[in-house]
Short mmCIF file of C-alpha atoms in Angstrom, two decimals:
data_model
loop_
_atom_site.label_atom_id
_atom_site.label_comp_id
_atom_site.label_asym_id
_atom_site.label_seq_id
_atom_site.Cartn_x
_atom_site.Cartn_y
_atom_site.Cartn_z
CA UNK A 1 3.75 -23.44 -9.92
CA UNK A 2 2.80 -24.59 -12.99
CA UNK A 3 3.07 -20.72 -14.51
CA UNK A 4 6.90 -21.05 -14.35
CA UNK A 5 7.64 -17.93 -16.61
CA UNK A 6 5.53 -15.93 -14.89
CA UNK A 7 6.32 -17.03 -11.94
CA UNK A 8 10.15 -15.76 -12.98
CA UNK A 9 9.25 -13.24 -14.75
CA UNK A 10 7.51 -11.42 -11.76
CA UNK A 11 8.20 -8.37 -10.48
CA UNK A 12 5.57 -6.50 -7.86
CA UNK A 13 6.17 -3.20 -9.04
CA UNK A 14 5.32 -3.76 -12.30
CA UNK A 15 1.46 -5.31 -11.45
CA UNK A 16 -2.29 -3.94 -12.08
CA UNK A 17 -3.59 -1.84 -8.66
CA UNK A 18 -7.00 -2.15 -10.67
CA UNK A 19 -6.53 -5.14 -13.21
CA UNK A 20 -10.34 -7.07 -13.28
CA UNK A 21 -8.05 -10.45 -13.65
CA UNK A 22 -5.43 -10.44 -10.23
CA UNK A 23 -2.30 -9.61 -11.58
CA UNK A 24 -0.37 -11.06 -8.05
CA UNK A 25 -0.56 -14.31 -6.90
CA UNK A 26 -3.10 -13.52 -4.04
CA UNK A 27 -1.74 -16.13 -2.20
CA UNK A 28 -1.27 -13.92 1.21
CA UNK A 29 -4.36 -15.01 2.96
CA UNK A 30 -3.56 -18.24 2.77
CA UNK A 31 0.27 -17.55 4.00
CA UNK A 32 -1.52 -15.27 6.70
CA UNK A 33 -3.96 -17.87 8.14
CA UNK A 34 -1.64 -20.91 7.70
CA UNK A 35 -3.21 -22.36 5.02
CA UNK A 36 0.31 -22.30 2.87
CA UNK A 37 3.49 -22.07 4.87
CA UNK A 38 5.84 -19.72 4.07
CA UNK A 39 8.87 -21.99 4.08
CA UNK A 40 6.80 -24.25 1.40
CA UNK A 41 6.18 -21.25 -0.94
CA UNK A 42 9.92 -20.38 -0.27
CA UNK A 43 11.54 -23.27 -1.53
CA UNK A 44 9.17 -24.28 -3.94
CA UNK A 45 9.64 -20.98 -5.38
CA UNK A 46 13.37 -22.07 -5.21
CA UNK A 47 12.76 -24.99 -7.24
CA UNK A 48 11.23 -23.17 -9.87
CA UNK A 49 13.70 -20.56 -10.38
CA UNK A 50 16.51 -23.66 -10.63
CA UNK A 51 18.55 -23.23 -13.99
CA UNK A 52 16.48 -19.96 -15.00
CA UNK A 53 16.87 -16.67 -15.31
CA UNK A 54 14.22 -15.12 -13.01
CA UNK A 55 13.67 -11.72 -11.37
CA UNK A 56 15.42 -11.31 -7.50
CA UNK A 57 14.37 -9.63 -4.25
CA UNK A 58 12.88 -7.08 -3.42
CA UNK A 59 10.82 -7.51 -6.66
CA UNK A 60 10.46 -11.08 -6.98
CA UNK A 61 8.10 -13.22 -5.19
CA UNK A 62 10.94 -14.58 -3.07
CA UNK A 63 11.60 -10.71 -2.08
CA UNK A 64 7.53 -10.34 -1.04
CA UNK A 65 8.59 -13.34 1.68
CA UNK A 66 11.50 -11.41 2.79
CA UNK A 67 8.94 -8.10 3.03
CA UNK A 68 7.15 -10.17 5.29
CA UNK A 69 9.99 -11.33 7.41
CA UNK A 70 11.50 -7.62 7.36
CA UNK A 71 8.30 -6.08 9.08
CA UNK A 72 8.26 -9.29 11.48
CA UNK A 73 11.36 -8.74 12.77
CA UNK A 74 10.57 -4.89 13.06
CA UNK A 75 7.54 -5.84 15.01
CA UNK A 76 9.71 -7.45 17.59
CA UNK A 77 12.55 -5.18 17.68
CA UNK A 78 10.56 -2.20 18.11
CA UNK A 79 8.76 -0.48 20.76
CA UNK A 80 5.13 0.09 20.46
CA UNK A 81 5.26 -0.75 16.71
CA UNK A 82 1.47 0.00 15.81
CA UNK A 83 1.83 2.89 17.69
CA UNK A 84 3.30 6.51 16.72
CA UNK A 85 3.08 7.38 20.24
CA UNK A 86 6.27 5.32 22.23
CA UNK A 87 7.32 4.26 18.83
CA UNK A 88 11.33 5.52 18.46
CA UNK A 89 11.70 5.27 14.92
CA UNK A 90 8.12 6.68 13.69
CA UNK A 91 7.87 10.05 13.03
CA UNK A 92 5.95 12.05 15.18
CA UNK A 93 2.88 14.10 13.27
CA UNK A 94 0.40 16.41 14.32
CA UNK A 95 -1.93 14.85 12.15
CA UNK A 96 -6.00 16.09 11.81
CA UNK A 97 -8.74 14.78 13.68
CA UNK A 98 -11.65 14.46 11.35
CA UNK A 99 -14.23 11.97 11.98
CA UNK A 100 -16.30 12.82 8.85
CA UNK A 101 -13.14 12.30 6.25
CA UNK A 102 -12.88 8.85 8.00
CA UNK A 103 -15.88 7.55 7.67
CA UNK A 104 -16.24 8.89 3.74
CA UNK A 105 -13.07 7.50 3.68
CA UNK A 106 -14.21 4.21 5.10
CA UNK A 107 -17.30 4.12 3.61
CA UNK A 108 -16.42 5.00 0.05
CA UNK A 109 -17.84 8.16 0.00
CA UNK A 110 -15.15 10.64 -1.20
CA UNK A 111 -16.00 11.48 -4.24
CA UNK A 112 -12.68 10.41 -6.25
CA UNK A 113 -14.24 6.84 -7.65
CA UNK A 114 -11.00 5.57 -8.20
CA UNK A 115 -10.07 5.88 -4.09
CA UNK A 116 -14.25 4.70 -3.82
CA UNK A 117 -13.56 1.64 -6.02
CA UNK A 118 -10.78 0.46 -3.78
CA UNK A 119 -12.66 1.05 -1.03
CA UNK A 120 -15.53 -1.07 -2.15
CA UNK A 121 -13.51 -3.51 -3.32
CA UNK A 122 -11.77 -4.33 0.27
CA UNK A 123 -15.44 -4.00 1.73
CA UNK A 124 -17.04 -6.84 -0.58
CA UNK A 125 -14.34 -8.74 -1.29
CA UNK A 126 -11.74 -8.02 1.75
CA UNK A 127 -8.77 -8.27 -0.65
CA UNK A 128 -6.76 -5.48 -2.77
CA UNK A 129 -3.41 -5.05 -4.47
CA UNK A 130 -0.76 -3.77 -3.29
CA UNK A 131 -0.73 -1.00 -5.15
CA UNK A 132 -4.28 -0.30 -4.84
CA UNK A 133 -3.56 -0.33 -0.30
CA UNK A 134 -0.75 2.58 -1.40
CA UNK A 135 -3.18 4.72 -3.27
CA UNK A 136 -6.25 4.93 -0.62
CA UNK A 137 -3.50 4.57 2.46
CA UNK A 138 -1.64 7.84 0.91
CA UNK A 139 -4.90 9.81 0.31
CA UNK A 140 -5.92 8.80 3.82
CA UNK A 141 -2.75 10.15 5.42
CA UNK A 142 0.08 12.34 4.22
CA UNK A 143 -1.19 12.93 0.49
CA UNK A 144 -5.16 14.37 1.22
CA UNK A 145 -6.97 13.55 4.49
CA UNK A 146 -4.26 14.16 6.83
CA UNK A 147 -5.64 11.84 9.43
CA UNK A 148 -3.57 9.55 11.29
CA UNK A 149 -2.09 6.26 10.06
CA UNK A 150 -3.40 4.04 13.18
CA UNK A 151 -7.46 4.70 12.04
CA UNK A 152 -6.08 3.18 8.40
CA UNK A 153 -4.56 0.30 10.12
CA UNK A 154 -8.12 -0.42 12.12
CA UNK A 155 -9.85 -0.55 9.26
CA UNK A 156 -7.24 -2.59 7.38
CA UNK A 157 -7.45 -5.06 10.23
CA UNK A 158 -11.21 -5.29 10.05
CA UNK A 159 -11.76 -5.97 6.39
CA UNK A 160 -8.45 -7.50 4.93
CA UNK A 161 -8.84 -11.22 4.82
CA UNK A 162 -4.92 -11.24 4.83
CA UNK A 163 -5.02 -8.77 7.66
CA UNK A 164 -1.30 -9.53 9.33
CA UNK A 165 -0.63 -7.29 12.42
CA UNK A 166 3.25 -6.64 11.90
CA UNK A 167 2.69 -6.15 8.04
CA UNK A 168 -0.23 -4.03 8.69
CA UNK A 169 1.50 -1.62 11.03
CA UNK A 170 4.68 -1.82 9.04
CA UNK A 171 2.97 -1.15 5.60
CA UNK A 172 0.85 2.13 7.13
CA UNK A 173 3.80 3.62 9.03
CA UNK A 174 5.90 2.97 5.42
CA UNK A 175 2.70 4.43 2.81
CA UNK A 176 2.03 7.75 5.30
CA UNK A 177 6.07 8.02 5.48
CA UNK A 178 5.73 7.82 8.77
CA UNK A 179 9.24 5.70 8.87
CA UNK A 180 10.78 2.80 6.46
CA UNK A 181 9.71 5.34 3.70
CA UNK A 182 10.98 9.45 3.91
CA UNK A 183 10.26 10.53 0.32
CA UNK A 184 6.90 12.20 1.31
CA UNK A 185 6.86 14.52 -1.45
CA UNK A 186 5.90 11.29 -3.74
CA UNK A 187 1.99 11.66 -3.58
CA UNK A 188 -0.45 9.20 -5.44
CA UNK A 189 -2.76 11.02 -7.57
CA UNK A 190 -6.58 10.16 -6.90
CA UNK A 191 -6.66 10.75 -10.30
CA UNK A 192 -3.89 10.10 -12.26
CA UNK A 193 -2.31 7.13 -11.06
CA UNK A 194 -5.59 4.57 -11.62
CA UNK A 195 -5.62 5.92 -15.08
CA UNK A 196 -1.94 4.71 -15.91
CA UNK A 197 -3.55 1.11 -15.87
CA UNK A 198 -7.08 1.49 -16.66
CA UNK A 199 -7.73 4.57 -18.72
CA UNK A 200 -11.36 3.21 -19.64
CA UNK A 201 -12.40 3.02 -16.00
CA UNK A 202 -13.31 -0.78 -16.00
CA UNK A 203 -12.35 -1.10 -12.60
CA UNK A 204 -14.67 1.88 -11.67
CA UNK A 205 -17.21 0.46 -13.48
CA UNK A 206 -17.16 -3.00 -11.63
CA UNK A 207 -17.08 -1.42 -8.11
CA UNK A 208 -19.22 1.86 -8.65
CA UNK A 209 -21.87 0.67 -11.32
CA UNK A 210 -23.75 3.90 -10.67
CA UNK A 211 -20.96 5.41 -13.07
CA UNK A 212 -20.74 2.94 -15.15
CA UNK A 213 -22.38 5.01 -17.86
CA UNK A 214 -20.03 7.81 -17.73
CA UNK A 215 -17.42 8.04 -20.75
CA UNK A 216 -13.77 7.30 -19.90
CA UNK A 217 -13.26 11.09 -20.27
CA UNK A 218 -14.83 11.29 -16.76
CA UNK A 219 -14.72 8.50 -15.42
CA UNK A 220 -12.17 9.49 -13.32
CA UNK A 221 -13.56 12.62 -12.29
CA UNK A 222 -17.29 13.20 -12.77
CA UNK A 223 -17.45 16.44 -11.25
CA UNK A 224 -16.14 18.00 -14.61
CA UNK A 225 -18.86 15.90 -16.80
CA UNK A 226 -21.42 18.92 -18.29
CA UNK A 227 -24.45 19.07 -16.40
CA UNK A 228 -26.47 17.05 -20.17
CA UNK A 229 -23.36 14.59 -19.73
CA UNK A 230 -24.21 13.24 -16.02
CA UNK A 231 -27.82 13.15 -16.80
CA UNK A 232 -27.61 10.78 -19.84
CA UNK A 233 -25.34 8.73 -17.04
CA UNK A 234 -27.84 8.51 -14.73
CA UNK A 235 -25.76 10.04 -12.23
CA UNK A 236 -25.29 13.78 -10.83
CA UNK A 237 -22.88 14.48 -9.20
CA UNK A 238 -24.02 15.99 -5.53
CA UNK A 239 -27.26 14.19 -6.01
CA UNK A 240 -26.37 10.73 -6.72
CA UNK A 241 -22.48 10.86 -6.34
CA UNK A 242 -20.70 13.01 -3.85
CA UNK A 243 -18.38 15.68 -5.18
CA UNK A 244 -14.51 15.30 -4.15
CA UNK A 245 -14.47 16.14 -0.49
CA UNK A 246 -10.87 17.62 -0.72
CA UNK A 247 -9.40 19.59 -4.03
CA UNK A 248 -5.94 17.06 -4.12
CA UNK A 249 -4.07 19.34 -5.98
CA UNK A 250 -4.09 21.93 -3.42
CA UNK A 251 -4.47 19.89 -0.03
CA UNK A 252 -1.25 17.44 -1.46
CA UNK A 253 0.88 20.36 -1.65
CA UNK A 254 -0.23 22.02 1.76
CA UNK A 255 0.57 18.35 2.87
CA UNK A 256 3.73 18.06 1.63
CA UNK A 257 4.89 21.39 3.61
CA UNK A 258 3.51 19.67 6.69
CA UNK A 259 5.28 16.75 6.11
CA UNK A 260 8.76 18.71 5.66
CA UNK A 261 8.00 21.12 8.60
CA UNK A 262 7.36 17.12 10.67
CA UNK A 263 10.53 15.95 9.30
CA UNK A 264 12.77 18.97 10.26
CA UNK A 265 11.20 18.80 13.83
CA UNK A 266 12.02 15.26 14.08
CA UNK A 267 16.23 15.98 12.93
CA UNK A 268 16.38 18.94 15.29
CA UNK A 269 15.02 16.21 18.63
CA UNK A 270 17.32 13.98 17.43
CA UNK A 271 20.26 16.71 17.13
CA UNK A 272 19.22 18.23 20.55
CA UNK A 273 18.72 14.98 22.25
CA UNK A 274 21.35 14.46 25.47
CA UNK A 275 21.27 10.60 24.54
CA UNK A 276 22.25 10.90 21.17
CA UNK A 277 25.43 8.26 20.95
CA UNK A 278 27.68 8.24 17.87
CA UNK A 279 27.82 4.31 17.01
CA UNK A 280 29.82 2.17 14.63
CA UNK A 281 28.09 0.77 11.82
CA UNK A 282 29.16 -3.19 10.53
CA UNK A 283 27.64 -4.43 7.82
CA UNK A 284 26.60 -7.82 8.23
CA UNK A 285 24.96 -10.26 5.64
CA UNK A 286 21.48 -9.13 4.32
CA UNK A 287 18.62 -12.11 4.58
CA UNK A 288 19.36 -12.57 0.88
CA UNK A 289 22.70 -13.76 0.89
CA UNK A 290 21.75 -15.43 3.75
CA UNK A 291 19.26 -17.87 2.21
CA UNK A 292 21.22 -18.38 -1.28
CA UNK A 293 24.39 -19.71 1.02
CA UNK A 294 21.39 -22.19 2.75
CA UNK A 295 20.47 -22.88 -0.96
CA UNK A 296 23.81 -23.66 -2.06
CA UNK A 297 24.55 -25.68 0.98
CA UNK A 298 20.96 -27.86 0.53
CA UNK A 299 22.01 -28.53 -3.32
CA UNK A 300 25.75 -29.13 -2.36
CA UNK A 301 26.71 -33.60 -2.29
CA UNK A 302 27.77 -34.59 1.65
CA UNK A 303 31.30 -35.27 1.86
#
């Protein structure tokens, strides 16, 4: 705690997916295995933000705790939660069966390095950011691969040190907008979206040294480098690299039209279905307000 003004300052959103230096706190295996409670990070995290001005939930590191506890609570409330099958409030997707695309996927092999970089990165180190677990779960599911969101959550389980079960099923049902999440037509870019943050490639570099050599021009995509460019690289692509096993711009877009027809399958069930009861909605209050009345009432004198 001794950052204090970055510690109020923070806001999730607004962190590296491929920053060399960890731009979170990457304190969640240590929440995950019981190494920090929760509660403790909670209020110490209170005690910081006393008398400042300081970011609030859901982009503050108090609102990553309440992530946590929202996808707990989900996990108990719901049916068959790291399921689609059974599960009531996932959407339910004809998604592809394709054995290869997983294990390229898996194994780092699909020729986009900044989705390969990722994927090494979780394999060596069994950590990545947030933002970094959006990009390669997307690609996997609703934005390129099409393949179900239950093989992303085995392998997530496998190799993430902070591998949670709840927050594991949660996060992959939420990234392939399977539920939680419904604006589907919001695709990472392979591409694009790593350079936003790193438009030398350093990350790529790190995690894929065989392109290290490449210029940032095509670092990103080495399939476009001329033929003189990969050689003085030391690295063709097809030979020594893969090529891109899917073209994203047109796959994302047939995706997307998948997605929709999915969606307007899943309203006309719920329309048709005999069991469908009107209910009334009350608004109770959120966790938020919930724990700054607990604060107040901790910092309030006994009468």
């Amino acid at each position: 705690m001794k950052r204090t003004r970055w510690v109020c300052e923070f806001e999730k959103p607004q962190t590296s997916p491929n920053s060399l230096s960890p731009s979170t706190t990457v304190l969640s295996p240590y929440v995950t295995v019981g190494c920090l409670s929760a509660r403790t990070f909670w209020w110490r995290l209170a005690d910081v933000y006393q008398g400042k001005k300081h970011s609030d939930p859901p982009v503050s590191l108090h609102g990553q705790l309440l992530w946590r506890e929202f996808f707990y609570t989900a996990s108990v409330g719901i049916p068959n939660f790291n399921k689609m099958v059974g599960n009531p409030v996932c959407t339910q997707i004809d998604w592809d069966t394709n054995s290869e695309y997983l294990a390229a996927w898996r194994e780092a092999r699909t020729g986009f390095p900044f989705i390969d970089a990722i994927m090494t990165q979780l394999r060596q180190e069994g950590w990545i950011h947030h933002l970094a677990r959006h990009a390669v779960a997307c690609f996997l599911t609703r934005g390129d691969l099409w393949i179900n969101w239950e093989e992303g959550q085995k392998v997530f389980e496998d190799l993430l040190l902070d591998g949670d079960w709840a927050l594991n099923a949660g996060n992959w049902q939420w990234l392939s907008a399977s539920t939680f999440f419904h604006q589907y037509f919001r695709v990472y870019s392979p591409v694009a979206f790593g350079k936003k943050t790193d438009k030398n490639g350093d990350y790529i570099k790190k995690y894929l040294p065989l392109l290290k050599k490449f210029p940032a021009q095509y670092i990103y995509e080495p399939w476009k480098a001329p033929g003189s460019v990969q050689q003085a690289a030391g690295c063709i692509v097809g030979k020594d690299y893969p090529h891109p096993i899917v073209q994203h711009e047109l796959i994302s877009k047939k995706n997307i039209q998948r997605m929709k027809s999915a969606y307007a399958k899943r309203s006309s069930d719920k329309t048709d279905s005999p069991t469908k009861k009107q209910g009334v909605k009350r608004k109770g209050p959120s966790v938020v307000d919930m724990m700054k009345k607990k604060e107040k009432r901790k910092k309030s004198p006994s009468s």
